[in-house]
CSV table of N, CA and C in Angstrom, one decimal:
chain,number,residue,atom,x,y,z
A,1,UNK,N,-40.6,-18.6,-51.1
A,1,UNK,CA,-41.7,-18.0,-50.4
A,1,UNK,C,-42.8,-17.8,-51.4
A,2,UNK,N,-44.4,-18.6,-51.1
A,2,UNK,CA,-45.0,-18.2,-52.3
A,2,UNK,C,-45.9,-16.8,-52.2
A,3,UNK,N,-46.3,-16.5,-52.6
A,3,UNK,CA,-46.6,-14.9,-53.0
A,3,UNK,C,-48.2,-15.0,-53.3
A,4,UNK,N,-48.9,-14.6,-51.8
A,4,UNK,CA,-50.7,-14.6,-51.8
A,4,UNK,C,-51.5,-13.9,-53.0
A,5,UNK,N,-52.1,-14.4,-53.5
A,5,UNK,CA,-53.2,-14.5,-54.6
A,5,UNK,C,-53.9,-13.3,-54.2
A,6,UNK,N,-53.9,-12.3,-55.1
A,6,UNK,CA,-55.0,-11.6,-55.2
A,6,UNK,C,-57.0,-11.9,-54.7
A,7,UNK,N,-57.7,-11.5,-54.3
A,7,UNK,CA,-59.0,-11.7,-54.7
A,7,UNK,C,-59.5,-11.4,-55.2
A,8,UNK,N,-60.0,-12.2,-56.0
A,8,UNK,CA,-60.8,-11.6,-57.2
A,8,UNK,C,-62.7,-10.8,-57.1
A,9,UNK,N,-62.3,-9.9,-56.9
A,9,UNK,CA,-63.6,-9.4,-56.6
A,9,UNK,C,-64.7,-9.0,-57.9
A,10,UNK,N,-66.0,-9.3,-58.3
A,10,UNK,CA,-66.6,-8.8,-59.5
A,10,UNK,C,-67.7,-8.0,-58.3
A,11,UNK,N,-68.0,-6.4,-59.4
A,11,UNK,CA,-69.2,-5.5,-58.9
A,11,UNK,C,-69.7,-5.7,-60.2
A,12,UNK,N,-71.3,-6.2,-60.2
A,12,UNK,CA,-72.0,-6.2,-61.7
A,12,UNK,C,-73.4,-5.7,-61.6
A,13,UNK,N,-73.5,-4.5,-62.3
A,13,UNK,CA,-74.8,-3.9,-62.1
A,13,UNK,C,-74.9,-2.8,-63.2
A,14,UNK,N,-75.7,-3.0,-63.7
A,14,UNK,CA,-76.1,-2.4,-64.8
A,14,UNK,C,-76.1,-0.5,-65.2
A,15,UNK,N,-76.8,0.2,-63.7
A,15,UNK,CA,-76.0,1.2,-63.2
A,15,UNK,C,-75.1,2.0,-63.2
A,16,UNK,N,-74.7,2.5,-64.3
A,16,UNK,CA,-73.2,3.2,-64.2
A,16,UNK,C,-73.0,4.5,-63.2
A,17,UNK,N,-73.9,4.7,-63.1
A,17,UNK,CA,-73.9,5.9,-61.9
A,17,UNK,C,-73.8,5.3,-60.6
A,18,UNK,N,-75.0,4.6,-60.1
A,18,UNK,CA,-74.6,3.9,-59.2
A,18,UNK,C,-73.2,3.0,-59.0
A,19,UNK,N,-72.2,2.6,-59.5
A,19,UNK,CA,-70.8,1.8,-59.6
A,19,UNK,C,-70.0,2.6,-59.4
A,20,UNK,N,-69.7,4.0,-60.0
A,20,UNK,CA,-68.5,4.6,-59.7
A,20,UNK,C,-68.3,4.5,-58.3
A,21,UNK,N,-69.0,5.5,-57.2
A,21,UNK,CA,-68.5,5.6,-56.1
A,21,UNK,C,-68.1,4.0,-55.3
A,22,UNK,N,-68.8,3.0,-55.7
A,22,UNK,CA,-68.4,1.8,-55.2
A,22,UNK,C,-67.5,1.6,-55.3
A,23,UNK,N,-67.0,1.6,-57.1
A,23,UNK,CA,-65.5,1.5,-57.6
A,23,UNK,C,-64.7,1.9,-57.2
A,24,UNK,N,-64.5,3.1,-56.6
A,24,UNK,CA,-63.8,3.6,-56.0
A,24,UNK,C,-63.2,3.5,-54.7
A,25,UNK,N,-64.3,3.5,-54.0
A,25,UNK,CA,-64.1,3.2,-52.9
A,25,UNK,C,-63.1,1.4,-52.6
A,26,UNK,N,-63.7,0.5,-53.4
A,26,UNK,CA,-62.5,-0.6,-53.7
A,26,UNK,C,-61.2,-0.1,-53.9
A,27,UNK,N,-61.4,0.4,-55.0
A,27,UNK,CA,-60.0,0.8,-55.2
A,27,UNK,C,-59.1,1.3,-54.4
A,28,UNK,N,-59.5,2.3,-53.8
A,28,UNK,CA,-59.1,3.3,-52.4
A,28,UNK,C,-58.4,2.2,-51.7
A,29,UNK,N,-59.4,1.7,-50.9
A,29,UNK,CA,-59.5,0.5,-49.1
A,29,UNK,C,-58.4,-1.0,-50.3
A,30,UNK,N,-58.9,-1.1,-50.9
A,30,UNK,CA,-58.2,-2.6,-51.3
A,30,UNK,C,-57.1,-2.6,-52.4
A,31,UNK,N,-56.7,-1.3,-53.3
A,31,UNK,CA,-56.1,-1.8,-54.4
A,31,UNK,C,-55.0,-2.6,-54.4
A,32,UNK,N,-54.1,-2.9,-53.6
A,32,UNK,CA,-53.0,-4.2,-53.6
A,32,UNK,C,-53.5,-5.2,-53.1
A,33,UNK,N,-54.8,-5.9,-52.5
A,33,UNK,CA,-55.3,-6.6,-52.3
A,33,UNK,C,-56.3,-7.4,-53.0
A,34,UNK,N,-56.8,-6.6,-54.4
A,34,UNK,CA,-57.8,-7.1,-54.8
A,34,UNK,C,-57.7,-7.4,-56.6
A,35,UNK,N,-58.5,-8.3,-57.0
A,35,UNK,CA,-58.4,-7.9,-58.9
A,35,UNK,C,-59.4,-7.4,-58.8
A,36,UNK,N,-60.5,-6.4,-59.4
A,36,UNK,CA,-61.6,-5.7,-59.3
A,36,UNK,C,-61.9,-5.7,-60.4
A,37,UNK,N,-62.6,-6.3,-61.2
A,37,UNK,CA,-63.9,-6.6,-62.2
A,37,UNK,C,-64.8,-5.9,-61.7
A,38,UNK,N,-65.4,-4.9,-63.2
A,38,UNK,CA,-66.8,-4.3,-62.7
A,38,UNK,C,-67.5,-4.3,-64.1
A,39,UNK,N,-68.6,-4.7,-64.1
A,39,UNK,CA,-69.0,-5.0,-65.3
A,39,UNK,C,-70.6,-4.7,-65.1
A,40,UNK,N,-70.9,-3.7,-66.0
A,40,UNK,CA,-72.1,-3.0,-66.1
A,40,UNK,C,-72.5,-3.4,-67.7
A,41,UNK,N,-72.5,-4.3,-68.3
A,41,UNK,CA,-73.2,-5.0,-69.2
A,41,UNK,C,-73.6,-6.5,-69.2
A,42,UNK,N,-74.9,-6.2,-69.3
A,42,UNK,CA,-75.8,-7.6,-68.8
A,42,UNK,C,-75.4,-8.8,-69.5
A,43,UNK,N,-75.1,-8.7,-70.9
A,43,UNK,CA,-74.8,-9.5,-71.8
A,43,UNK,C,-73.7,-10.5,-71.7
A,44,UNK,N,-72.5,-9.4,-71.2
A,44,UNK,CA,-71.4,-9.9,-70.6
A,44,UNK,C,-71.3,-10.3,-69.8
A,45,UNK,N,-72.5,-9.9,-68.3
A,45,UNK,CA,-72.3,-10.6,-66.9
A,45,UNK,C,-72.3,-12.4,-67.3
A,46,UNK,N,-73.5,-12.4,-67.9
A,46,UNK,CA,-74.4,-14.0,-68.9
A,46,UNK,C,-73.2,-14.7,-69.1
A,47,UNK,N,-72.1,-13.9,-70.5
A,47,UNK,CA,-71.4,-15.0,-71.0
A,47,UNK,C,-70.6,-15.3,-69.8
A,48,UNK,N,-70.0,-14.3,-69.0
A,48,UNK,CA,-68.9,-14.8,-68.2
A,48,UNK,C,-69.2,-15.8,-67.0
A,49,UNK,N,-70.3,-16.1,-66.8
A,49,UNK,CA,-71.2,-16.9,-65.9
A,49,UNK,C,-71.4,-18.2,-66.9
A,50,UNK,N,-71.2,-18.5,-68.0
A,50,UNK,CA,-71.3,-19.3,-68.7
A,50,UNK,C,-70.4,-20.4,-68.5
A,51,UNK,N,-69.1,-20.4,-68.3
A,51,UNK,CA,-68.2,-21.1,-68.2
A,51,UNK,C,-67.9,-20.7,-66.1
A,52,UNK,N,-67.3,-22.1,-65.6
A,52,UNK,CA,-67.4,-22.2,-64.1
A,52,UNK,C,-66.2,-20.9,-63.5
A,53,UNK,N,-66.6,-20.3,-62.9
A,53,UNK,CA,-66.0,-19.0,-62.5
A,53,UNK,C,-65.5,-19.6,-60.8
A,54,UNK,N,-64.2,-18.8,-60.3
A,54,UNK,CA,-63.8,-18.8,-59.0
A,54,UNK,C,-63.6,-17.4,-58.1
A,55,UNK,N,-64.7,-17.0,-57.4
A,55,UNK,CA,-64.6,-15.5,-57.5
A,55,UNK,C,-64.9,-15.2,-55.6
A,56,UNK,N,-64.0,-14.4,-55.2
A,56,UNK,CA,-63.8,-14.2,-53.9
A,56,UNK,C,-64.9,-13.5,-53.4
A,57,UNK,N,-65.4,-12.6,-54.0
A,57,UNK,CA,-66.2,-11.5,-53.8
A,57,UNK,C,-67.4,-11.0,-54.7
A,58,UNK,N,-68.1,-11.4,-54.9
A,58,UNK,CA,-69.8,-11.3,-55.6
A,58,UNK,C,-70.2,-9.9,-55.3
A,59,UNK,N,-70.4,-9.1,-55.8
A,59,UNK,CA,-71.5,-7.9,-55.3
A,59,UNK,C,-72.4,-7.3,-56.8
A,60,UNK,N,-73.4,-8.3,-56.2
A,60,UNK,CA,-74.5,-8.8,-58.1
A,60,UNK,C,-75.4,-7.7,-57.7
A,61,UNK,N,-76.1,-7.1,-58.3
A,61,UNK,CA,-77.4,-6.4,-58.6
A,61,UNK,C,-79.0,-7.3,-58.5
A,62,UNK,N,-79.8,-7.0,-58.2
A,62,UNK,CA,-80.8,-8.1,-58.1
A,62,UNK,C,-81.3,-8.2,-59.5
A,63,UNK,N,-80.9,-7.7,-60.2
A,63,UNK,CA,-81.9,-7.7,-61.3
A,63,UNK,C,-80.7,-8.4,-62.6
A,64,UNK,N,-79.2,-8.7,-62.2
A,64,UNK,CA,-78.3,-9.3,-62.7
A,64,UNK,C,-78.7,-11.0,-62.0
A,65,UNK,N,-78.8,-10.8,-61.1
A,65,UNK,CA,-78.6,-12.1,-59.8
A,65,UNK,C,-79.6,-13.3,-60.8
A,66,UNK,N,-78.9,-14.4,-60.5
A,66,UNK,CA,-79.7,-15.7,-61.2
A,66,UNK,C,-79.4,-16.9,-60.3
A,67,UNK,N,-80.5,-17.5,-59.8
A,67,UNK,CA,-79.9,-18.8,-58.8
A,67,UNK,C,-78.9,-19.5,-60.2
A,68,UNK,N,-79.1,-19.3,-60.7
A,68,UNK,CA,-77.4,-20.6,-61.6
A,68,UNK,C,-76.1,-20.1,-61.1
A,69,UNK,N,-76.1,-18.9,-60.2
A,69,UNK,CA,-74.9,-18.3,-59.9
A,69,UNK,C,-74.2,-19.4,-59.2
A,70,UNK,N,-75.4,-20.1,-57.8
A,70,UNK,CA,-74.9,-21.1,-57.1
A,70,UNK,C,-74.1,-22.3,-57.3
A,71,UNK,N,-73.5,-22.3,-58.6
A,71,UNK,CA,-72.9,-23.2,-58.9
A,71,UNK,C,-71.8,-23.2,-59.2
A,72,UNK,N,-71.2,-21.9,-58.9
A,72,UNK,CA,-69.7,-21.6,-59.2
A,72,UNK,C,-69.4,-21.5,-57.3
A,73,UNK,N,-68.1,-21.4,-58.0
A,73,UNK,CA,-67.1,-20.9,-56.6
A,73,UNK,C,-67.2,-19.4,-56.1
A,74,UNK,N,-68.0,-19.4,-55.1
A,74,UNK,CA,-68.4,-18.0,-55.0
A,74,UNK,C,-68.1,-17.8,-53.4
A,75,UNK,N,-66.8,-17.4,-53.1
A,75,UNK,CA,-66.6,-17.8,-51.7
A,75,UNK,C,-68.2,-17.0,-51.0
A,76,UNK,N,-68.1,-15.4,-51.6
A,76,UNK,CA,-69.0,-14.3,-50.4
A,76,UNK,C,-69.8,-13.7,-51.7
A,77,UNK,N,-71.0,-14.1,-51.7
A,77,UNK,CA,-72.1,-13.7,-52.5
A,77,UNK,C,-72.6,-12.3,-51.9
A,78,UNK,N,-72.8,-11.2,-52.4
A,78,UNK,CA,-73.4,-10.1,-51.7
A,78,UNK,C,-74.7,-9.5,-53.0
A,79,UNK,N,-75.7,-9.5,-52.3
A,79,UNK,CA,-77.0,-9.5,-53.3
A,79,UNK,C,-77.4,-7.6,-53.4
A,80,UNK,N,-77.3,-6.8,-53.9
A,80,UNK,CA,-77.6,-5.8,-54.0
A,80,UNK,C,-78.9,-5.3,-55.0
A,81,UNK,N,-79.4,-5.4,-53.6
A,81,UNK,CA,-81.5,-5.4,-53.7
A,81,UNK,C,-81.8,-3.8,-53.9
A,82,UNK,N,-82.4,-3.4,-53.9
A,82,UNK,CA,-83.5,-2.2,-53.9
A,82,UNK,C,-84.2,-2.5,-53.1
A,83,UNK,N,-84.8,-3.2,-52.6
A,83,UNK,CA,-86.3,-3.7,-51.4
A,83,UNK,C,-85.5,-3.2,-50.2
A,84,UNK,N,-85.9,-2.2,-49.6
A,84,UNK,CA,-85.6,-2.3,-48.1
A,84,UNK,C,-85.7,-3.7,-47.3
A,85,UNK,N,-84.8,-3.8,-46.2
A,85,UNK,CA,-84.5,-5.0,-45.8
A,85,UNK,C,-85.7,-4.7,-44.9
A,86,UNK,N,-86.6,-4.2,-44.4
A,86,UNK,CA,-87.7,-4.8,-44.1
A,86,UNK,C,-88.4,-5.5,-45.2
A,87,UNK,N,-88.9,-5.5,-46.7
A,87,UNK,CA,-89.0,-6.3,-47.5
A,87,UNK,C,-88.6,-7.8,-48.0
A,88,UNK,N,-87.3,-7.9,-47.5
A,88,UNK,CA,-86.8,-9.5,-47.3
A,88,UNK,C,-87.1,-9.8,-47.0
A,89,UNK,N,-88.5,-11.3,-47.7
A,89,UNK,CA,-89.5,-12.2,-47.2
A,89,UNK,C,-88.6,-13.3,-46.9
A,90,UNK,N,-87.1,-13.9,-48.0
A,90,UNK,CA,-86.3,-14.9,-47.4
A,90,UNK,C,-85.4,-14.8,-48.1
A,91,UNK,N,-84.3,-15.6,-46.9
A,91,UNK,CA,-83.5,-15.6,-47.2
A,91,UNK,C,-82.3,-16.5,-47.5
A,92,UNK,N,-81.4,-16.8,-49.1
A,92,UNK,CA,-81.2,-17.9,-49.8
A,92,UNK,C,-80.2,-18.0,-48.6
A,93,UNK,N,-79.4,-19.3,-48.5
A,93,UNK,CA,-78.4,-19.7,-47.7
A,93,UNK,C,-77.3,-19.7,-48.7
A,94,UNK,N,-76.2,-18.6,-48.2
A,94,UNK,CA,-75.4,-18.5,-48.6
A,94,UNK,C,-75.2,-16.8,-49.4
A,95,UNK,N,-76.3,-16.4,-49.4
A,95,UNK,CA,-76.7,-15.2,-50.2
A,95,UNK,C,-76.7,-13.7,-49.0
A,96,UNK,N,-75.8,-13.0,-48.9
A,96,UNK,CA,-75.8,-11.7,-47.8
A,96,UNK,C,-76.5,-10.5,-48.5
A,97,UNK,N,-77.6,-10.5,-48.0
A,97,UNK,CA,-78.8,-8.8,-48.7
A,97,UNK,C,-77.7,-7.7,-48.6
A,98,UNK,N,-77.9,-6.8,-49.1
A,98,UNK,CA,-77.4,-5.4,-49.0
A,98,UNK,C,-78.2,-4.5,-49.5
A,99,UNK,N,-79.0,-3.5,-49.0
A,99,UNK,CA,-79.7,-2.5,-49.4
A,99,UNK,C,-79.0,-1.5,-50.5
A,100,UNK,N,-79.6,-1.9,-51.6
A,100,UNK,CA,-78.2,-1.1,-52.5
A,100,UNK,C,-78.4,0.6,-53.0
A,101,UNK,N,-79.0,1.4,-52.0
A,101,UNK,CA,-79.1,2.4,-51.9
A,101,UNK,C,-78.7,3.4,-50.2
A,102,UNK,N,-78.1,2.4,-49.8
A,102,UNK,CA,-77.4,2.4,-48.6
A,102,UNK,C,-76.6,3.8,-48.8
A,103,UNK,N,-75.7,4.1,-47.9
A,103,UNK,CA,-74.2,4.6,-47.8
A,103,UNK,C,-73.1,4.0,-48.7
A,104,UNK,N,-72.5,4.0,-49.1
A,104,UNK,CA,-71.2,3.4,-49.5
A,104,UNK,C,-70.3,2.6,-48.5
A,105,UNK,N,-70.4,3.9,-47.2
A,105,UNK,CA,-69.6,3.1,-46.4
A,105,UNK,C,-70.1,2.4,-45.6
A,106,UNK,N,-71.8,2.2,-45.8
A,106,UNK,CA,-72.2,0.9,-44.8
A,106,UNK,C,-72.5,-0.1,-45.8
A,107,UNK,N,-72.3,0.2,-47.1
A,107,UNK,CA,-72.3,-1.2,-47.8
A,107,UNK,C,-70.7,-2.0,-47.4
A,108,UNK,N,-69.7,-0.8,-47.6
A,108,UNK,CA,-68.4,-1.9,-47.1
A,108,UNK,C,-67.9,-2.1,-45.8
A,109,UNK,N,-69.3,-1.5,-44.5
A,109,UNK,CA,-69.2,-1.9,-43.4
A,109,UNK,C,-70.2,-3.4,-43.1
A,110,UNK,N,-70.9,-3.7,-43.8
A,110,UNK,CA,-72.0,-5.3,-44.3
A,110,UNK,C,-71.0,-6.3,-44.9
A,111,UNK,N,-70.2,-5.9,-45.9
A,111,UNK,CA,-69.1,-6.3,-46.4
A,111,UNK,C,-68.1,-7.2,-45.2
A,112,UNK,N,-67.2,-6.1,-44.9
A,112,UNK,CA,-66.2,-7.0,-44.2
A,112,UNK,C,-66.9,-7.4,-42.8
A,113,UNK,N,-68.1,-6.9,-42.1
A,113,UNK,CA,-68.4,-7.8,-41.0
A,113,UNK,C,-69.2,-9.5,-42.0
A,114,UNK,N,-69.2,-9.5,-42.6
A,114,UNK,CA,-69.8,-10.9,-43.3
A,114,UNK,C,-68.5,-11.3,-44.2
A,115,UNK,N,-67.7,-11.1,-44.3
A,115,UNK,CA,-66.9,-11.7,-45.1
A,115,UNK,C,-65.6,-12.4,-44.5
A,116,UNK,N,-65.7,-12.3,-43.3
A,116,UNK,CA,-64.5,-12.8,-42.1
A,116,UNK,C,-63.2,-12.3,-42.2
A,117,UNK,N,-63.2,-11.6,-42.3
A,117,UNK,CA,-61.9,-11.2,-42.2
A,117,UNK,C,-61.1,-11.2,-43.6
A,118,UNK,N,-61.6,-11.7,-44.4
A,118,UNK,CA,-60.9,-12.2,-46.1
A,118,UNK,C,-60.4,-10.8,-46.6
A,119,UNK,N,-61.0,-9.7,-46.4
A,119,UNK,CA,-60.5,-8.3,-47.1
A,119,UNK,C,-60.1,-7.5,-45.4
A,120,UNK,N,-59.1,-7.0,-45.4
A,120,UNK,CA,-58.3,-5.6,-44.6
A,120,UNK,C,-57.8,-5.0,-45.8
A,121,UNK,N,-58.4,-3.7,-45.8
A,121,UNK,CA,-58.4,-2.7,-46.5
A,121,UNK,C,-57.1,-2.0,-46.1
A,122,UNK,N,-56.7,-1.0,-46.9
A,122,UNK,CA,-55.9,0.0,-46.1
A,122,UNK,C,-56.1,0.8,-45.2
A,123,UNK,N,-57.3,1.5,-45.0
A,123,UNK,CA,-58.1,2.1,-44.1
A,123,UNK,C,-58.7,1.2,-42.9
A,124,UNK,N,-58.9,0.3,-43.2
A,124,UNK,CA,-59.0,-0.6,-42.2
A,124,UNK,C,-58.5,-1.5,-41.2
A,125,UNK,N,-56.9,-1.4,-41.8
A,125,UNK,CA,-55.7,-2.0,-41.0
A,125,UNK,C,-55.2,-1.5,-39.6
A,126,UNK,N,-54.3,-1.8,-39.0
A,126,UNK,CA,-54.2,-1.3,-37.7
A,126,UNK,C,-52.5,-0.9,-38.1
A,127,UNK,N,-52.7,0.8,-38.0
A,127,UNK,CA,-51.8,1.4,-38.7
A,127,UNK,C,-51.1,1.9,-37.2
A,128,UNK,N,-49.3,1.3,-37.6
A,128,UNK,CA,-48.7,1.5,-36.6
A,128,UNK,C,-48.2,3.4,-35.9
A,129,UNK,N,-48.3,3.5,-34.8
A,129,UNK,CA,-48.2,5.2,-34.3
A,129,UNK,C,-47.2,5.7,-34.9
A,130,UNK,N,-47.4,7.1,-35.3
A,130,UNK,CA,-45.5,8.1,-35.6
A,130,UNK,C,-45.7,8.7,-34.5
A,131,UNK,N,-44.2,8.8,-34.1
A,131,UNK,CA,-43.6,9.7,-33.0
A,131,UNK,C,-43.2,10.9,-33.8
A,132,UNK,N,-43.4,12.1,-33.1
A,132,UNK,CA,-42.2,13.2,-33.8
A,132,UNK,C,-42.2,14.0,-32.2
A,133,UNK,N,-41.1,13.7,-32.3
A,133,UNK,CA,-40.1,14.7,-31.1
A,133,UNK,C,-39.6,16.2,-31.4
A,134,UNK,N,-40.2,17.0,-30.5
A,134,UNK,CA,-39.0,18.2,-30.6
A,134,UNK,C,-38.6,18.4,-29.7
A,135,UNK,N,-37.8,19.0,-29.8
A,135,UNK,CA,-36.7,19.3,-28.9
A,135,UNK,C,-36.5,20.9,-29.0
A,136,UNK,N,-36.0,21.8,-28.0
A,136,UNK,CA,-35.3,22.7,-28.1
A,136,UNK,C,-34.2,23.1,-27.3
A,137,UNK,N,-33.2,24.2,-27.6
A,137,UNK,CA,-32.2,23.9,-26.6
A,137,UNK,C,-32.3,25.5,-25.9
C-alpha cells in the first residue's frame, strides 16, 4: 500500500509578527497533513526559488512575490497583498489575492474554498458523532 505524500506548503513573508498566528493555525488544522516551510528571510526566499521547486501551497507576501515564481510547480499560488481587494486593478491567471490583513480564519476560509479540496484540516473534517448512554437502575 503506498503511503500519500505530505504537501508541501511554504508561508514567506518577511513579517515575523504577522506569521506566527498563521503558523499556527497550520499547524493546528493540518499538522499530519502538511510539510510547512515558513520562511521570513528575503535572501533565502531568492536562493530557494533559484533552483525548480514543487510546492503544493504558496502563501507569498507581495513584496516577496516575483512573476519568475511562474515557472515552478506551484499547484495553489496565494498572493498576500496589503491593497484592499477593492484595489486589485488585475488579475494574474493562476494567482488567488488574499487581503493579508484579514482574519486568520478568513484567510484559511479563501484557502480551502480555492484550493479544491487538496487540504481537510482537522477541524475541518467531518467528525464522526459520540454516543454516551446513561442508564440508571
Amino acid at each position: 500500500m503506498r503511503k500519500m505524500s505530505k504537501s508541501r506548503v511554504i508561508i514567506a513573508d518577511t513579517d515575523i509578527n504577522y506569521m506566527i498566528p498563521l503558523q499556527l493555525k497550520f499547524i493546528k488544522d493540518f499538522a499530519e497533513e502538511i510539510d510547512l516551510e515558513v520562511i521570513t528571510d528575503e535572501d533565502y526566499f531568492n536562493e530557494l526559488f533559484l533552483s525548480p521547486q514543487r510546492v503544493d501551497f504558496l502563501l507569498v507576501s507581495d513584496k516577496l512575490y516575483d512573476a519568475s515564481l511562474q515557472r515552478h510547480s506551484i499547484t495553489n499560488l496565494f498572493l498576500m497583498t496589503e491593497q484592499a481587494p477593492g484595489d486589485w486593478n488585475r488579475q494574474e491567471t493562476g494567482i488567488h489575492r488574499v487581503y493579508k490583513y484579514t482574519s486568520v480564519r478568513e484567510i484559511f476560509h479563501e484557502i480551502l474554498s480555492k484550493s479544491s479540496g487538496s487540504l481537510t484540516g482537522s477541524s475541518y473534517s467531518r467528525k464522526e458523532p459520540k454516543i454516551i448512554l446513561v442508564y440508571s437502575g
